[in-house]
Amino acid sequence: MVSGEYVDNLSAIDWGNVSKVSIIACGSSYNAGMVAKYWFESYAKIPVEIDFASEFRARNVIYDKKGVYIFISQSGETLDTLSALKEAKKQNVTTIGLINNLNSSIANLSDYLIPIEAGVETSVAATKSFIAQLMKLLNLVLMASKQKNIITQSSYLGMLSDFNSEIAKLCDILSVNRKIIEISKAITQAKNVIFIGRNHMYPICLEGALKLKELSYLPVFAIAAGELKHGSIALVDEDSLIIGLAPKNDVYNKTLSSIEEVKARGAKIVLLTDSKDNIDVEYLFNMPKCPDILAPLFYTVPLQLFAYQTALGLGRNVDRPRNLAKSVTVE
Ligand code: M6R
């Protein structure tokens, strides 16, 4: 659950004086970091840059002494993330490790530590650790927001307690297994599968696509909805399946316009939305209503289940997909 317990660990950071946040991670941890970029900028008014750890190492990073550098890793041993952290430490900047395995190199080396507290995750696909990373990152953002007086202490505590009851609604998603299996069959039959979304749904598209491709080995893409017409829409035809994420928020109408564009090319559509609008698509997946800030957590769950059911349907090993290791300790 969302808790404020680890906050004391970080109380020495003066968020009002932080000029920017840099987030460095790989794979699913990177996708969680990208959600945090949207959250930090919207709710704590702090600019964020985010890098794959390998690219952070590859480029000439201009370090900012007033910046905070957040390294996200389930295993705490990913070589690129660890090497990037070592580089940042040499530059004497503030580092935070958001780590699940507390007996790990990254956990030991970071100035501040946020335990992900997902428990041991043995399957190669990051699932519960991804959700737990989002929860911890959300808590961090709200804590920074409170410290900067953007939200008050009482609204901070109120939000945390509301979130805990909201998150119980996730169980509603787990009870619609029949629909998940139906959509998984459509995924298997498609020539290609493309996730589209905007704003904080874009990193959830990246995560949904990563989970689906690593477990099913199908050709899967994730595209920021506004980018479709800049090239990727050429992939779309009547054999494509588009999975659109459209919570009813400020960018809802724009996302629906993108859905219309791919529909016009004959693609079949899976639409995940909490809107009650009458939308004509092949597969409408009704999501529970939740505060928009929590939508990344909510929309992740069905995507993980699509990946799981698709992989099962194809007879893949859902815990040990081919060519992958749980912890990537080589370059
Ligand atoms: O242990 P880490 O979080 O540093 O691992 C990073 C990636 O290798 C990892 O998230 C990978 O993308 C997942 N296994 C995908 O499900």
Coordinates of C-alpha atoms in Angstrom, one line a residue, residues 102-277:
L102 CA 18.4 -4.1 -0.4
N103 CA 21.5 -6.4 -0.3
S104 CA 22.6 -5.0 -3.6
S105 CA 25.4 -2.9 -5.0
I106 CA 23.1 0.0 -6.0
A107 CA 21.4 0.0 -2.6
N108 CA 24.7 0.1 -0.9
L109 CA 26.2 2.9 -3.0
S110 CA 23.2 5.3 -3.1
D111 CA 23.2 8.3 -0.8
Y112 CA 19.5 7.8 0.0
L113 CA 17.6 4.5 -0.3
I114 CA 13.9 4.0 -1.1
P115 CA 13.1 0.3 -0.7
I116 CA 10.6 -0.8 -3.3
E117 CA 9.2 -3.5 -0.8
A118 CA 7.7 -5.7 -3.5
G119 CA 9.0 -8.9 -1.9
V120 CA 11.2 -11.3 -3.8
E121 CA 10.3 -11.4 -7.5
T122 CA 11.5 -14.5 -9.2
S123 CA 9.8 -14.4 -12.6
V124 CA 11.9 -12.6 -15.3
A125 CA 9.1 -10.2 -16.1
A126 CA 8.9 -7.3 -13.7
T127 CA 5.3 -7.1 -12.6
K128 CA 4.7 -6.6 -8.9
S129 CA 8.0 -4.7 -8.7
F130 CA 6.8 -2.3 -11.4
I131 CA 3.6 -1.5 -9.5
A132 CA 5.5 -1.1 -6.3
Q133 CA 8.0 1.2 -8.0
L134 CA 5.1 3.4 -9.1
M135 CA 3.7 3.5 -5.6
K136 CA 7.0 4.5 -4.1
L137 CA 7.6 7.1 -6.8
L138 CA 4.2 8.6 -6.3
N139 CA 4.8 8.9 -2.6
L140 CA 8.2 10.6 -3.3
V141 CA 6.5 13.1 -5.7
L142 CA 3.8 13.9 -3.2
M143 CA 6.4 14.3 -0.4
A144 CA 8.3 16.8 -2.6
S145 CA 5.1 18.6 -3.4
K146 CA 4.2 18.9 0.3
Q147 CA 7.7 20.1 1.2
K148 CA 7.4 22.8 -1.5
N149 CA 3.9 23.8 -0.1
I150 CA 2.2 22.9 -3.4
I151 CA 0.0 20.5 -1.4
T152 CA -0.7 20.8 2.4
Q153 CA 0.3 18.2 5.0
S154 CA -3.4 17.4 5.5
S155 CA -4.1 17.0 1.8
Y156 CA -1.0 14.8 1.5
L157 CA -2.2 12.5 4.3
G158 CA -5.7 12.6 2.9
M159 CA -4.5 11.6 -0.6
L160 CA -2.4 8.7 0.8
S161 CA -5.4 7.4 2.6
D162 CA -7.8 7.9 -0.4
F163 CA -5.3 6.1 -2.6
N164 CA -5.3 3.1 -0.4
S165 CA -9.1 2.7 -0.7
E166 CA -9.0 3.6 -4.5
I167 CA -6.4 0.9 -5.0
A168 CA -8.8 -1.7 -3.7
K169 CA -10.8 -1.2 -6.9
L170 CA -8.0 -2.9 -8.8
C171 CA -9.7 -6.2 -7.7
D172 CA -12.5 -5.3 -10.1
I173 CA -10.1 -5.6 -13.0
L174 CA -9.0 -9.0 -11.8
S175 CA -12.6 -10.3 -11.9
V176 CA -13.0 -9.7 -15.7
N177 CA -10.9 -12.7 -16.8
R178 CA -13.2 -13.7 -19.6
K179 CA -12.6 -10.3 -21.4
I180 CA -8.9 -10.6 -20.8
I181 CA -8.8 -14.0 -22.5
E182 CA -10.9 -12.7 -25.4
I183 CA -8.5 -9.8 -26.0
S184 CA -5.5 -12.1 -25.6
K185 CA -6.9 -14.2 -28.5
A186 CA -7.2 -11.1 -30.6
I187 CA -3.6 -10.2 -29.8
T188 CA -2.4 -13.6 -31.0
Q189 CA -4.3 -13.3 -34.3
A190 CA -3.0 -9.8 -35.1
K191 CA -0.1 -9.2 -37.5
N192 CA 1.2 -6.5 -35.2
V193 CA 0.0 -4.9 -31.9
I194 CA 0.4 -1.2 -31.2
F195 CA -0.2 0.4 -27.8
I196 CA -1.1 4.1 -28.0
G197 CA -1.6 6.7 -25.3
R198 CA -0.7 10.2 -24.2
N199 CA 0.7 11.9 -21.2
H200 CA 1.3 9.5 -18.3
M201 CA -0.4 6.7 -20.3
Y202 CA 2.5 6.7 -22.8
P203 CA 5.0 5.1 -20.4
I204 CA 2.2 2.6 -19.5
C205 CA 2.0 1.8 -23.2
L206 CA 5.8 1.2 -23.2
E207 CA 5.4 -1.1 -20.3
G208 CA 2.4 -3.0 -21.7
A209 CA 4.3 -3.5 -24.9
L210 CA 7.5 -4.6 -23.2
K211 CA 5.6 -7.1 -21.1
L212 CA 3.7 -8.5 -24.1
K213 CA 6.7 -8.8 -26.4
E214 CA 9.0 -10.4 -23.8
L215 CA 6.4 -13.0 -22.8
S216 CA 4.8 -13.7 -26.2
Y217 CA 7.6 -12.9 -28.7
L218 CA 5.0 -11.1 -30.9
P219 CA 5.8 -7.9 -32.8
V220 CA 4.5 -5.3 -30.4
F221 CA 5.1 -1.5 -30.4
A222 CA 4.2 1.4 -28.2
I223 CA 3.7 4.8 -29.7
A224 CA 2.8 8.2 -28.2
A225 CA -0.6 8.7 -29.8
G226 CA 0.5 12.1 -31.2
E227 CA 3.5 10.6 -32.9
L228 CA 1.4 8.0 -34.9
K229 CA 1.1 10.2 -38.0
H230 CA 4.8 11.0 -38.0
G231 CA 5.6 7.5 -39.4
S232 CA 4.3 4.6 -37.4
I233 CA 0.8 4.8 -38.9
A234 CA 2.3 3.2 -42.0
L235 CA 2.4 -0.1 -40.0
V236 CA -1.4 0.0 -39.5
D237 CA -3.8 -2.0 -41.6
E238 CA -6.8 -4.3 -41.2
D239 CA -4.6 -7.0 -39.6
S240 CA -3.3 -4.7 -36.9
L241 CA -4.6 -4.6 -33.3
I242 CA -4.4 -1.2 -31.6
I243 CA -4.6 -1.1 -27.8
G244 CA -5.6 2.4 -26.8
L245 CA -5.4 3.7 -23.2
A246 CA -7.8 6.5 -22.7
P247 CA -8.7 7.6 -19.2
K248 CA -11.3 10.4 -19.2
N249 CA -8.8 13.3 -18.6
D250 CA -7.6 16.4 -20.4
V251 CA -6.1 14.4 -23.3
Y252 CA -9.0 11.9 -23.6
N253 CA -10.5 13.6 -26.8
K254 CA -7.1 13.7 -28.5
T255 CA -6.5 10.0 -27.8
L256 CA -10.0 9.2 -29.2
S257 CA -9.0 11.1 -32.4
S258 CA -6.0 9.0 -32.7
I259 CA -8.2 5.9 -32.3
E260 CA -10.4 7.2 -35.1
E261 CA -7.3 7.5 -37.4
V262 CA -6.3 3.9 -36.9
K263 CA -9.9 2.7 -37.2
A264 CA -10.1 4.4 -40.6
R265 CA -7.1 2.2 -41.7
G266 CA -9.1 -0.9 -40.8
A267 CA -7.3 -1.8 -37.6
K268 CA -9.2 -3.6 -34.8
I269 CA -9.3 -1.7 -31.5
V270 CA -9.1 -2.6 -27.9
L271 CA -10.0 0.5 -25.9
L272 CA -9.3 0.8 -22.1
T273 CA -11.3 3.6 -20.6
D274 CA -13.3 4.7 -17.6
S275 CA -15.5 6.9 -19.9
K276 CA -19.2 5.9 -20.2
D277 CA -19.3 7.4 -23.8

